[in-house]
Short mmCIF file of C-alpha atoms and ligand atoms in Angstrom, two decimals:
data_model
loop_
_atom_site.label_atom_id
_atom_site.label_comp_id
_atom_site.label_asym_id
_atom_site.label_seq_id
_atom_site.Cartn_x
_atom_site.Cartn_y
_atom_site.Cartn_z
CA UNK A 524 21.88 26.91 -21.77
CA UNK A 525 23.95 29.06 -19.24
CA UNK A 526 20.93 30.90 -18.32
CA UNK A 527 18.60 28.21 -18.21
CA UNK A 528 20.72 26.26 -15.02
CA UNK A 529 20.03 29.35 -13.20
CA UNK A 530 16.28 29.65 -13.74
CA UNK A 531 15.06 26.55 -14.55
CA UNK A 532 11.53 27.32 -13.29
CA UNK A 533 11.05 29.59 -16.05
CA UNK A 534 12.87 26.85 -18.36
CA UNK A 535 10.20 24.86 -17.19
CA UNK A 536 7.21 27.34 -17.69
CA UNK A 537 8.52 27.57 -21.31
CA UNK A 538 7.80 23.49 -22.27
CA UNK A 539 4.65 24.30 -20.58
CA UNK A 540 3.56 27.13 -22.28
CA UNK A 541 4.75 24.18 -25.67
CA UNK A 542 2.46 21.59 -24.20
CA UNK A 543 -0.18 23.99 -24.06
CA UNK A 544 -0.47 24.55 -27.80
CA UNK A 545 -0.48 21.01 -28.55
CA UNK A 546 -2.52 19.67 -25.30
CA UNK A 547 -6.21 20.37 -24.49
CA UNK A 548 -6.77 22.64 -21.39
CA UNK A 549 -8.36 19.42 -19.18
CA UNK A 550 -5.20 17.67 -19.89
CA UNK A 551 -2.87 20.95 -19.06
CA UNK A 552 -4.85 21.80 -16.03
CA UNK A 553 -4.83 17.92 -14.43
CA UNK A 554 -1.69 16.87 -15.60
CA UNK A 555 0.74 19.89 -15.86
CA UNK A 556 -0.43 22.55 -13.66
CA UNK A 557 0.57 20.64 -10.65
CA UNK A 558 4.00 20.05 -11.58
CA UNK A 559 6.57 21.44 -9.55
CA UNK A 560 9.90 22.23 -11.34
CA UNK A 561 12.72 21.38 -8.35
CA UNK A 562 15.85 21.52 -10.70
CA UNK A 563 18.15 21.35 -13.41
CA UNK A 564 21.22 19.75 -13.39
CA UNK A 565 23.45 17.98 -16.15
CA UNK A 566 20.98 18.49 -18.98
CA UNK A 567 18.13 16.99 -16.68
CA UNK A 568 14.82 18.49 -15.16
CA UNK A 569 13.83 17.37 -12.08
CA UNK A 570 9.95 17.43 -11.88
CA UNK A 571 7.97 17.35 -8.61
CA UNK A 572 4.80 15.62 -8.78
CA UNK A 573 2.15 14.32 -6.21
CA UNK A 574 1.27 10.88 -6.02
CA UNK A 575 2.72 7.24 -7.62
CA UNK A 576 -0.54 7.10 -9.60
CA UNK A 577 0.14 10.80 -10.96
CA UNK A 578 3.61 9.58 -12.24
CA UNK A 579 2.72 6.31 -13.62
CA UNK A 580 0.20 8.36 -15.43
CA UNK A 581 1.76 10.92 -17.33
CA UNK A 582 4.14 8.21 -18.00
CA UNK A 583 2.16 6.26 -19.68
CA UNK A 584 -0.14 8.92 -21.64
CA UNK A 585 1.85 12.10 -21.99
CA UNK A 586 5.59 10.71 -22.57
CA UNK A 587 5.78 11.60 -26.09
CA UNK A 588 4.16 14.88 -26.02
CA UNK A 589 6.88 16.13 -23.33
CA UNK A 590 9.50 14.73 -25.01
CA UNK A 591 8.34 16.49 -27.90
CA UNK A 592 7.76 19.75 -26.01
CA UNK A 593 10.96 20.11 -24.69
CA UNK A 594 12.93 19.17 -28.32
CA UNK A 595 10.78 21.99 -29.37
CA UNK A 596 11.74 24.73 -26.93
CA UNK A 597 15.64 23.60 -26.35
CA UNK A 598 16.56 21.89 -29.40
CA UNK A 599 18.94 20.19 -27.74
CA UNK A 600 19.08 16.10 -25.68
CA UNK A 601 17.55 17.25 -22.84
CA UNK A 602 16.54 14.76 -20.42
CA UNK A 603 13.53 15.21 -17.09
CA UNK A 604 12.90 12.88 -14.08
CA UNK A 605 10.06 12.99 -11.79
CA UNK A 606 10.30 12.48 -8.19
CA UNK A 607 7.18 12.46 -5.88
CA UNK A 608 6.93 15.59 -3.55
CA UNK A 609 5.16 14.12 -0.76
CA UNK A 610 7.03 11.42 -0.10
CA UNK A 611 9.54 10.90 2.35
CA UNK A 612 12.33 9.84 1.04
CA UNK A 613 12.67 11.17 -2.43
CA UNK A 614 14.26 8.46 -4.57
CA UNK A 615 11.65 6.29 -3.47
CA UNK A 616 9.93 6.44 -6.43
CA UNK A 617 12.21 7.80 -9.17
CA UNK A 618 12.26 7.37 -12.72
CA UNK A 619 15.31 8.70 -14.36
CA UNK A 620 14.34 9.04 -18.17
CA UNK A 621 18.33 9.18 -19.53
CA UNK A 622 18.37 11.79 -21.82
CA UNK A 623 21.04 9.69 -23.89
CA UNK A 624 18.87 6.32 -24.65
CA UNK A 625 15.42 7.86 -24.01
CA UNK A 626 14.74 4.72 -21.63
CA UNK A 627 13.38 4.45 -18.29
CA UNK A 628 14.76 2.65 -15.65
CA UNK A 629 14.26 1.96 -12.29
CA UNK A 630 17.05 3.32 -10.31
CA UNK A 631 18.05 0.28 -8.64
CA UNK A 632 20.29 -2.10 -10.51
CA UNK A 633 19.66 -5.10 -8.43
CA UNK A 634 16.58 -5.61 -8.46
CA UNK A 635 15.33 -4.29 -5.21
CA UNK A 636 12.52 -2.26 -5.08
CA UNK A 637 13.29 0.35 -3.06
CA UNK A 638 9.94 1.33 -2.27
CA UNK A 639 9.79 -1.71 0.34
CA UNK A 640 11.77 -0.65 3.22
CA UNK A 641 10.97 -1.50 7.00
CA UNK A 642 10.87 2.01 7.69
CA UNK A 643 7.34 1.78 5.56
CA UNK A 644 5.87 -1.73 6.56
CA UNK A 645 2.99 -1.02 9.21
CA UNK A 646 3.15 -3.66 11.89
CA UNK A 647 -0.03 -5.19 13.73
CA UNK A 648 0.08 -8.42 15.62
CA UNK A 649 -0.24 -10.54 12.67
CA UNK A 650 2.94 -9.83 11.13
CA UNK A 651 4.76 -8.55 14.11
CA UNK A 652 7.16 -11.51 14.38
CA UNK A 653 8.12 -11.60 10.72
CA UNK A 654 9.34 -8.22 10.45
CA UNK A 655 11.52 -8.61 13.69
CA UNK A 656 12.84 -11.89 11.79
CA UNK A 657 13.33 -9.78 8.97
CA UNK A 658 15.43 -7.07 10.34
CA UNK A 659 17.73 -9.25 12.89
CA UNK A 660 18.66 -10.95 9.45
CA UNK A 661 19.68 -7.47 7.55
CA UNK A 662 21.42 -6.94 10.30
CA UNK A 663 22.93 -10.14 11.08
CA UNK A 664 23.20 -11.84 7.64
CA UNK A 665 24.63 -15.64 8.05
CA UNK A 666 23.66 -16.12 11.77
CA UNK A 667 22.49 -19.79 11.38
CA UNK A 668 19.72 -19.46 13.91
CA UNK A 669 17.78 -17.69 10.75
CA UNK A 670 19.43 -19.66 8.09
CA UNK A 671 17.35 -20.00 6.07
CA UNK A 672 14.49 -17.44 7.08
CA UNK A 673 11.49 -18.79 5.63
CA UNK A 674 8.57 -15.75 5.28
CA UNK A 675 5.50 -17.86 4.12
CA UNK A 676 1.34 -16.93 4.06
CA UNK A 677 -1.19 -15.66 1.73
CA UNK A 678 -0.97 -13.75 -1.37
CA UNK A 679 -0.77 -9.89 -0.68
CA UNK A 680 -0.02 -9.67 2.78
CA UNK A 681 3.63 -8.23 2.76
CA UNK A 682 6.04 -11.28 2.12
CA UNK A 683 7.90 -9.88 -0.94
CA UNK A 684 7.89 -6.35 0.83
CA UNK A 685 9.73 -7.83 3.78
CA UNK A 686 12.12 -9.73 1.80
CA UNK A 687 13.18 -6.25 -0.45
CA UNK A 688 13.31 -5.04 2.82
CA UNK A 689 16.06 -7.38 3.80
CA UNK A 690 17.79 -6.55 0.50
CA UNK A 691 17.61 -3.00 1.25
CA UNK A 692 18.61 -2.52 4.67
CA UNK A 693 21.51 -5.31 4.20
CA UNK A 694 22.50 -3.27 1.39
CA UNK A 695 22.56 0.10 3.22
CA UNK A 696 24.69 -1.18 5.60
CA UNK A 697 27.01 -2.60 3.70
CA UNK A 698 26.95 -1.43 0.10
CA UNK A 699 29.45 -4.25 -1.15
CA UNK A 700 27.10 -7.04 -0.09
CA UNK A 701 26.52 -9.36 -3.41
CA UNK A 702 22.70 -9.59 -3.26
CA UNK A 703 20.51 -11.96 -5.83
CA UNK A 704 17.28 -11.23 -5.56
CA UNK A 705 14.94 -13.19 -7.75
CA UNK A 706 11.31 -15.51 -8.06
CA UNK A 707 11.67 -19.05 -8.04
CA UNK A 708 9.99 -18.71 -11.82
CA UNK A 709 12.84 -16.50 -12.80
CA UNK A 710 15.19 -18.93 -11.29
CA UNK A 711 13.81 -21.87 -13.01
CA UNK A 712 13.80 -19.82 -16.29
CA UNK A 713 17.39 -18.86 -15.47
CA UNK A 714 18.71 -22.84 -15.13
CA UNK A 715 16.50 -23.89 -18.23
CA UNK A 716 18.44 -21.67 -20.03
CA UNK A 717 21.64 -22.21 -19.23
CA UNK A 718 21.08 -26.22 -20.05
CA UNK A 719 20.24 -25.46 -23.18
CA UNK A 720 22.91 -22.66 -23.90
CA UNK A 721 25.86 -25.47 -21.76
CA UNK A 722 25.98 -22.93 -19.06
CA UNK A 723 25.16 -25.06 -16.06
CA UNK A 724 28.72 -23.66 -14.60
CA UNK A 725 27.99 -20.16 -14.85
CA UNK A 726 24.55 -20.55 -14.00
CA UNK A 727 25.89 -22.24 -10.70
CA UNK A 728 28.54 -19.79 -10.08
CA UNK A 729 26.42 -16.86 -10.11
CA UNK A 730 23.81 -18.16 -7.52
CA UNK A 731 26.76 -19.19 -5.46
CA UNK A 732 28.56 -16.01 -4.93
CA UNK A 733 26.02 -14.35 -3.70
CA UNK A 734 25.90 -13.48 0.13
CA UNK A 735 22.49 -12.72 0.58
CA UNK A 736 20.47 -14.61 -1.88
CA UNK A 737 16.25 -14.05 -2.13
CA UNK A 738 13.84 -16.38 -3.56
CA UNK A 739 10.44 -15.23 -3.86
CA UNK A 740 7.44 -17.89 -3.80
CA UNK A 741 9.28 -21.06 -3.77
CA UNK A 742 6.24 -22.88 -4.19
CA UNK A 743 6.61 -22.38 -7.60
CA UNK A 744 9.72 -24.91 -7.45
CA UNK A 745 6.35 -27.20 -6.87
CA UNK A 746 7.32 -30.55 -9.28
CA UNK A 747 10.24 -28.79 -10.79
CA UNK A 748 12.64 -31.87 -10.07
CA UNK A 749 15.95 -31.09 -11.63
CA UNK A 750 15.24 -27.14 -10.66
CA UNK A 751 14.96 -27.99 -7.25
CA UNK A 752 18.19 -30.28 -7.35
CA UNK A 753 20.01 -27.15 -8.68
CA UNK A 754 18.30 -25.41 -5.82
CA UNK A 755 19.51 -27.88 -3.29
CA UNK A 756 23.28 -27.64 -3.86
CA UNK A 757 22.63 -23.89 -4.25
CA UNK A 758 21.58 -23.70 -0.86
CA UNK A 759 23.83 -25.95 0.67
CA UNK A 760 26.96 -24.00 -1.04
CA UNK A 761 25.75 -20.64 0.59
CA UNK A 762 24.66 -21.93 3.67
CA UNK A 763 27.81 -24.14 4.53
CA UNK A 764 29.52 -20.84 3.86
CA UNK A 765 27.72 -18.93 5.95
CA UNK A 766 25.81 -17.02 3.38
CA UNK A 767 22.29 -15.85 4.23
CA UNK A 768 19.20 -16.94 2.59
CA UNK A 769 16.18 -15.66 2.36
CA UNK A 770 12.36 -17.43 0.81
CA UNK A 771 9.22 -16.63 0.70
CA UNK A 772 6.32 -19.37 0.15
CA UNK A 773 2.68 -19.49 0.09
CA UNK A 774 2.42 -22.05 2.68
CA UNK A 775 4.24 -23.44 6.08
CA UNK A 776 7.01 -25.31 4.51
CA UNK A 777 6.48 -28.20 6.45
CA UNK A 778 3.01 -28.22 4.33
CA UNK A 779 4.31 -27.63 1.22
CA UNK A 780 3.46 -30.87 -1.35
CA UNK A 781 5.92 -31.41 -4.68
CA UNK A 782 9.20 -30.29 -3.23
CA UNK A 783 11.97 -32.67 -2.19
CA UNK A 784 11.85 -33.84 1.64
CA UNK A 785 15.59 -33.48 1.76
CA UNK A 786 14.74 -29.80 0.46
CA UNK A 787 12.03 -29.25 3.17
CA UNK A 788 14.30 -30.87 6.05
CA UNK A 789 16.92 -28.44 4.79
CA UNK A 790 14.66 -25.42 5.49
CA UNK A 791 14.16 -26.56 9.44
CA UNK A 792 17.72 -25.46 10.05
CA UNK A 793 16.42 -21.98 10.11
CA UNK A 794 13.66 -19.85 11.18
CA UNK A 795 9.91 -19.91 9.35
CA UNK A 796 7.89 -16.71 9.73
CA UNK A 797 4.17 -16.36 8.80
CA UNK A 798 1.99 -13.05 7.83
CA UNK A 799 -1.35 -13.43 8.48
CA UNK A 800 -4.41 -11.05 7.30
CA UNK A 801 -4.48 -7.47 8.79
CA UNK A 802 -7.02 -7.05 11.14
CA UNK A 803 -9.73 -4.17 11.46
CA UNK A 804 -6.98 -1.27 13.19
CA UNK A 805 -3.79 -2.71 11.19
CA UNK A 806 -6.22 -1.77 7.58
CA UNK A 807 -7.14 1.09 9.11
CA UNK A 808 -3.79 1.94 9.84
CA UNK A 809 -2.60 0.95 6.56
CA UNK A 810 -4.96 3.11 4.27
CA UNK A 811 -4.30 6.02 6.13
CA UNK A 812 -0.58 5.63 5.60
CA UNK A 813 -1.30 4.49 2.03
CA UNK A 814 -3.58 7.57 1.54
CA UNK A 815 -0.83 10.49 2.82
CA UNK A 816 1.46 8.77 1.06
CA UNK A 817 -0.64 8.97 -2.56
CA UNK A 818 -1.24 12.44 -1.06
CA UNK A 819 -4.62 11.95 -0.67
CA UNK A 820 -7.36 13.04 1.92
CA UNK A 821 -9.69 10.64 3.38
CA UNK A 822 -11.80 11.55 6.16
CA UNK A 823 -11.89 8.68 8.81
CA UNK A 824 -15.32 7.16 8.17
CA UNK A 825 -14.49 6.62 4.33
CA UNK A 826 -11.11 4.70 5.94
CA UNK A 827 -13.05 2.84 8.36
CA UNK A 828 -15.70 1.95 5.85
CA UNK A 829 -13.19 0.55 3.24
CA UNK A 830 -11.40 -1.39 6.24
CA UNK A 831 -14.86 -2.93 6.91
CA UNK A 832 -15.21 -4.72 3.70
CA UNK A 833 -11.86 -4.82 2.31
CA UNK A 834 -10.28 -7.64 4.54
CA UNK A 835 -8.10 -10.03 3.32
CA UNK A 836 -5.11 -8.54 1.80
CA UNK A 837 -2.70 -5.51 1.85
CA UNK A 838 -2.68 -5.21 -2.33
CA UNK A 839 -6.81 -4.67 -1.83
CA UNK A 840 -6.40 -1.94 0.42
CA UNK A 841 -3.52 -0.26 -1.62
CA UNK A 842 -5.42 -1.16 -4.97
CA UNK A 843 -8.48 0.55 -3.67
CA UNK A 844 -7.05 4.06 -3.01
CA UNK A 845 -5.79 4.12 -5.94
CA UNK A 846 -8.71 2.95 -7.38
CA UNK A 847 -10.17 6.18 -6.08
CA UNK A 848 -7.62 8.30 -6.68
CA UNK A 849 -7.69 6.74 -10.30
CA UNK A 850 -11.50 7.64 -10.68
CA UNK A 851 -11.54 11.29 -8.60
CA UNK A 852 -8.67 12.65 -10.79
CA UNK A 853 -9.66 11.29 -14.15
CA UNK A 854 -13.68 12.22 -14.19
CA UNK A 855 -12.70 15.06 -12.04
CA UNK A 856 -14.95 14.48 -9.51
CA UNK A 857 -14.77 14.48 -5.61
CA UNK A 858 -13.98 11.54 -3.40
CA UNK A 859 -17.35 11.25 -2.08
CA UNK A 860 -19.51 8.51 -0.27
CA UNK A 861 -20.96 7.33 -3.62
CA UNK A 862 -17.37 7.16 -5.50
CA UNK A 863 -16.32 4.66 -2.24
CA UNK A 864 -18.88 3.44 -2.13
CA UNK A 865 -18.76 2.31 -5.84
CA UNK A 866 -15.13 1.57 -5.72
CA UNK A 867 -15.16 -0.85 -2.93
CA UNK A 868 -18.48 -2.67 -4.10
CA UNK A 869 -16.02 -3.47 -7.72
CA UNK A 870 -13.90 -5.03 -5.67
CA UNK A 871 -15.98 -6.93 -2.90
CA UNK A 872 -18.63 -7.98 -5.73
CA UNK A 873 -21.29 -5.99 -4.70
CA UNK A 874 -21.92 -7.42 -0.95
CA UNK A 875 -21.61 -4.10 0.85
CA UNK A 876 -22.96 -2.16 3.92
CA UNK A 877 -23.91 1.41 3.65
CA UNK A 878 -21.72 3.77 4.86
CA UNK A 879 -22.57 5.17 8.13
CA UNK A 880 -23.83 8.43 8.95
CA UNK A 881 -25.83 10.44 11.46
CA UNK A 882 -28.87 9.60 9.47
CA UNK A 883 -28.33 5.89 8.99
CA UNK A 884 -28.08 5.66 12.97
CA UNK A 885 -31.10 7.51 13.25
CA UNK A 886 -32.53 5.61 11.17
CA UNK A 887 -31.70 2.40 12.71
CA UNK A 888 -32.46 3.75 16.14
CA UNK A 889 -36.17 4.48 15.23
CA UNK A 890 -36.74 1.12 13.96
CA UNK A 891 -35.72 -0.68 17.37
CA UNK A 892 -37.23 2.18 19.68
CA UNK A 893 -40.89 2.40 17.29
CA UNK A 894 -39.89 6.32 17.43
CA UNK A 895 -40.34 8.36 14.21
CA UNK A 896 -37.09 9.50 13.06
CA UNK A 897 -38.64 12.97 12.80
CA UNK A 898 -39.56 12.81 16.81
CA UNK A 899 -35.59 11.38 17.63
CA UNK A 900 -34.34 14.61 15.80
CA UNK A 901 -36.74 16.75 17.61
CA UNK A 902 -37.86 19.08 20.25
CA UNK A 903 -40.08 16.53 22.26
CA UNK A 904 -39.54 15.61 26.22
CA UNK A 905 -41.51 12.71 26.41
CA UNK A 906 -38.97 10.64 28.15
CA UNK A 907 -39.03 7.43 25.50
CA UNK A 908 -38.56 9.88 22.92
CA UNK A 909 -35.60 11.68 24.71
CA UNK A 910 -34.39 8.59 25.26
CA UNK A 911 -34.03 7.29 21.61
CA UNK A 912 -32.56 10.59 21.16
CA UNK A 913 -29.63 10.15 23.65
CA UNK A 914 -29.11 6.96 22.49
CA UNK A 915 -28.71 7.66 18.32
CA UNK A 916 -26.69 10.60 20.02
CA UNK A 917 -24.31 8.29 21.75
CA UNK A 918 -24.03 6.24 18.91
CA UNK A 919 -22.77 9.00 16.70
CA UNK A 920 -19.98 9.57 19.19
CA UNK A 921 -19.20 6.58 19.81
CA UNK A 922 -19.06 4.87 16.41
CA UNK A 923 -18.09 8.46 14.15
CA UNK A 924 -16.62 10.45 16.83
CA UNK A 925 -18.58 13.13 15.60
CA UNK A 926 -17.94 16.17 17.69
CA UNK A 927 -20.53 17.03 20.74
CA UNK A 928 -21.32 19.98 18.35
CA UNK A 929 -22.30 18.86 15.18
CA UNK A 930 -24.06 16.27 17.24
CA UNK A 931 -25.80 19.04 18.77
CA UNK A 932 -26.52 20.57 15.95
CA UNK A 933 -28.15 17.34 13.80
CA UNK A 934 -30.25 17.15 16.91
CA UNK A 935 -32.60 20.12 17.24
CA UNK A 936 -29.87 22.44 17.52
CA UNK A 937 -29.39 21.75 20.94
CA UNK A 938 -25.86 22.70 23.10
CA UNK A 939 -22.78 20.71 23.69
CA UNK A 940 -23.44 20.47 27.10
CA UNK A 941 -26.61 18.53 26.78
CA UNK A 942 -24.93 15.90 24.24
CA UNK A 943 -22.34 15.55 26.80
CA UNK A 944 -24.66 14.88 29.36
CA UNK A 945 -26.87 12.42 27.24
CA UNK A 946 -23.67 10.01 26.67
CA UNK A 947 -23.01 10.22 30.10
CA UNK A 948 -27.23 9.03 30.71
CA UNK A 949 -26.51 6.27 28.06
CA UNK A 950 -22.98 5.51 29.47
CA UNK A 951 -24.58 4.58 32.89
CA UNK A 952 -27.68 3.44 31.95
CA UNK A 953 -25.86 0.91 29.66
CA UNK A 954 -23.15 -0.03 32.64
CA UNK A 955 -26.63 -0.65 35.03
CA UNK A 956 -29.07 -2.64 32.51
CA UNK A 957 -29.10 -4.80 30.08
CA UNK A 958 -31.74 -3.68 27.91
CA UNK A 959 -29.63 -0.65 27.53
CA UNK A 960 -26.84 -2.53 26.72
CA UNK A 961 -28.07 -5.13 24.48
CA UNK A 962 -29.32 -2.56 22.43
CA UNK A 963 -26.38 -0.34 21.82
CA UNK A 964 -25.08 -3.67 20.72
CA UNK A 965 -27.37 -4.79 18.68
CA UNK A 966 -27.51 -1.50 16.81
CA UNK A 967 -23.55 -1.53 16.34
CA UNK A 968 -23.77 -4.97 14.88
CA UNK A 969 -26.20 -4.39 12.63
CA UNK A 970 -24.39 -1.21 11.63
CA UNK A 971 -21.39 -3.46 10.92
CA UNK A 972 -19.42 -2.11 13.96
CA UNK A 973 -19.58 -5.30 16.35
CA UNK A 974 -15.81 -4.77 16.84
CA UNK A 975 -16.00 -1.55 18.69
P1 ADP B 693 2.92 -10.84 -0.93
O1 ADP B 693 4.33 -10.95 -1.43
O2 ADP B 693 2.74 -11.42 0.43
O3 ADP B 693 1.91 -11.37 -1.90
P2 ADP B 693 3.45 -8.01 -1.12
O4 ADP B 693 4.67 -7.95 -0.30
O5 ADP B 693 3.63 -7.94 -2.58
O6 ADP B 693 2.58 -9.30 -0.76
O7 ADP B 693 2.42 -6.89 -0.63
C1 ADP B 693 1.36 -6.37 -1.42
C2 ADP B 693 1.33 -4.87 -1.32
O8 ADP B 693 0.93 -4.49 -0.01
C3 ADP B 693 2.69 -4.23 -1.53
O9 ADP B 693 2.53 -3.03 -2.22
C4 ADP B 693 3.20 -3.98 -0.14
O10 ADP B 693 4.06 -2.86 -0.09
C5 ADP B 693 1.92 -3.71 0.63
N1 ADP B 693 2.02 -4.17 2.03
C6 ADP B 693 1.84 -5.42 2.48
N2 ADP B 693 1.93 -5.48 3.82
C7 ADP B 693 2.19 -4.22 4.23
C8 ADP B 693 2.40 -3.61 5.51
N3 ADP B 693 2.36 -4.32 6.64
N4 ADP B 693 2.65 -2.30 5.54
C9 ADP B 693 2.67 -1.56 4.41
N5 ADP B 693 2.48 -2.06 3.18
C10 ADP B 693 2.24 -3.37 3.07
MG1 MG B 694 4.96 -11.71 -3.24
#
């Protein structure tokens, strides 16, 4: 095994060259070839992969066969873990597979998911003021001005990620910190059973020696009498004692029907935050930090498309790259207009806008102006017809950013120089009439891009 340690790569190349026999080349050439081997230590392979979605993956289809592969070539307990390469921090998203029980765990023991950190929650104006909440608690745990801190607001929009982040943050600075981090349906399930098994006491004493405890969706509590009376002494234990508490809820708890008032009174001593829906720039910025981190390349009119019609929750956006990731890897095809196109009509039902390009503009530019699309992207003067030109040309700029080249080109070949100075014709021709300007509106709107 000595030599192994010291050359693990070719350690590595050998279960390879083992999956090979028993694999089909497909299989070998999208699932192993992009492996990385990073080390070997204490019997276990570290494996470098690319994305969450490749890892779940090979997981789930090719656990057996590696296991298997590496029994074969070592004869001996020899354990791997994968760890995504692209990612920043690296135990992110590890899976330790213990050589010993052959199980896999997550890493963390309490319950945390590491993945949510505030390091990797994008912040727009609708959630601004909950994630400030949320890290003057983890750093201030017990101050009773946000005691309890109350996160509440639709589903998918970043309440449990904000309350891990608490956990993790709190726990980072202060590794001793007792943190119980649990649903309210896990809670409930928790007290039922420890009625029936006479445990009330240790049930109690569990929840109360915890100094930062973290309910998720209280509103499940919802007609749960003697759960919520549990609740209730729960939370006055750990607050009277200065203990921090943390809930998240679907609705402003002032709102919230089939909880106790005295519960809901309790919950004005401290702070309620709400999430609302991203808006157009905060998707956008979310899928392309949800893209790099899957390691995969969008250009930014497939983003801006999917931000268009995928609107009301974070879990859509995140579900729909890997949606295409999912798709591009497994039929082996590229990530191209018609795969988005596809993916985000499955989960909008249908109702979708085409995506836009040079020719859709075009298009829609020849249908207000009466000019043939063949005359816009042609040599002719006449002045209407230069016109619609400079206009479908400022469009492209302005709603694709394409560059003054390619915009150029698409037009008759023509230079940079004379795209430039067609937006600047548009530009002040829109700024001195209204016909001009009502236009370039219109156009946007119907394009879908009245936000610009
Ligand atoms: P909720 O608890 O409000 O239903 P989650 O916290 O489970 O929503 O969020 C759904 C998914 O979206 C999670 O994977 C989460 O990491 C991600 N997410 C939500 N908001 C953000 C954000 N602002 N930045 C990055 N990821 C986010
Ligand atoms: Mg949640």
């Amino acid at each position: 095994m000595d030599n192994i340690k010291n050359d693990f790569t070719n350690a590595w190349d050998l279960v390879h060259s083992d999956l090979k026999k028993n694999l089909p080349d497909h299989a070998i050439h999208a699932w192993f070839d992009p492996i990385v081997p990073l080390s070997f230590h204490h019997k276990v392979f570290k494996l470098g992969v690319p994305n969450q979605f490749f890892l779940e993956w090979i997981q789930s289809h090719y656990k057996e066969e590696i296991e298997q592969s590496i029994k074969n070539v070592f004869e001996d307990s020899i354990g791997y873990r994968f760890s995504i390469n692209k990612i920043r921090k690296e135990n992110d998203v590890e899976l330790i597979i213990d050589p010993r029980t052959n199980e896999t765990k997550p890493k963390n023991f309490n319950n945390l998911n590491s993945k949510h950190t505030f390091d990797n929650f994008i912040v727009g104006s609708n959630n601004e003021f909950a994630k400030t909440a949320s890290e003057s608690v983890s750093n201030n745990p017990g101050d009773q001005k946000f005691n309890p801190l109350i996160i509440y607001g639709g589903v998918g929009l970043g309440k449990t990620h904000l309350m891990h982040a608490i956990g993790n943050s709190a726990l980072e600075k202060n590794t001793n910190l007792n943190i119980v981090n649990i649903t309210s349906e896990q809670f409930t399930l928790d007290f039922v059973n420890s009625l029936r098994r006479n445990k009330t006491i240790e049930f109690a004493q569990n929840y109360r020696s915890a100094d930062l405890l973290l309910i998720d969706d209280i509103q499940f509590f919802r007609g749960k009498e003697q759960t919520q009376e549990q609740f209730f002494h729960t939370f006055n234990v750990l607050h009277q004692s200065g203990k921090q508490i943390v809930l998240t809820a679907d609705k402003y708890p002032g709102e919230m029907k089939g909880l106790q008032s005295r519960l809901l009174s309790r919950f004005q001593s401290g702070l309620s935050v709400d999430v609302q829906p991203p808006n157009f720039e905060l998707r956008v910025a979310i899928l392309l930090e949800k893209a790099e981190q899957n390691g995969l390349i969008l250009d930014y009119s497939t983003i801006e498309f999917i931000a268009r019609h995928i609107k009301n929750n974070v879990r859509d956006l995140e579900g729909t790259i890997i949606r295409l990731l999912a798709k591009s890897s497994l039929l082996n095809i590229e990530i191209n207009n018609d795969l988005v196109t596809e993916v985000v009509k499955e989960r909008v039902g249908g109702q979708i806008g085409n995506i836009v390009s040079i020719e859709n503009i075009v298009k829609k530019v020849s249908e207000k102006s009466q000019i043939p699309e063949k005359e816009i992207v042609g040599k002719s003067r006449k002045m209407e017809i230069a016109e619609a030109r400079q206009i479908s040309m400022f469009l492209c700029r302005d709603i694709m950013g394409t560059s003054l080249n390619n915009i150029g080109l698409f037009f008759g070949g023509r230079d940079h120089t004379t795209v430039m100075h067609a937006l600047k014709t548009i530009n002040s021709k829109k700024s001195r009439n209204d016909r001009m300007n009502n236009m370039i509106n219109s156009i946007r709107k119907e394009l879908g891009f009245s936000f610009l």
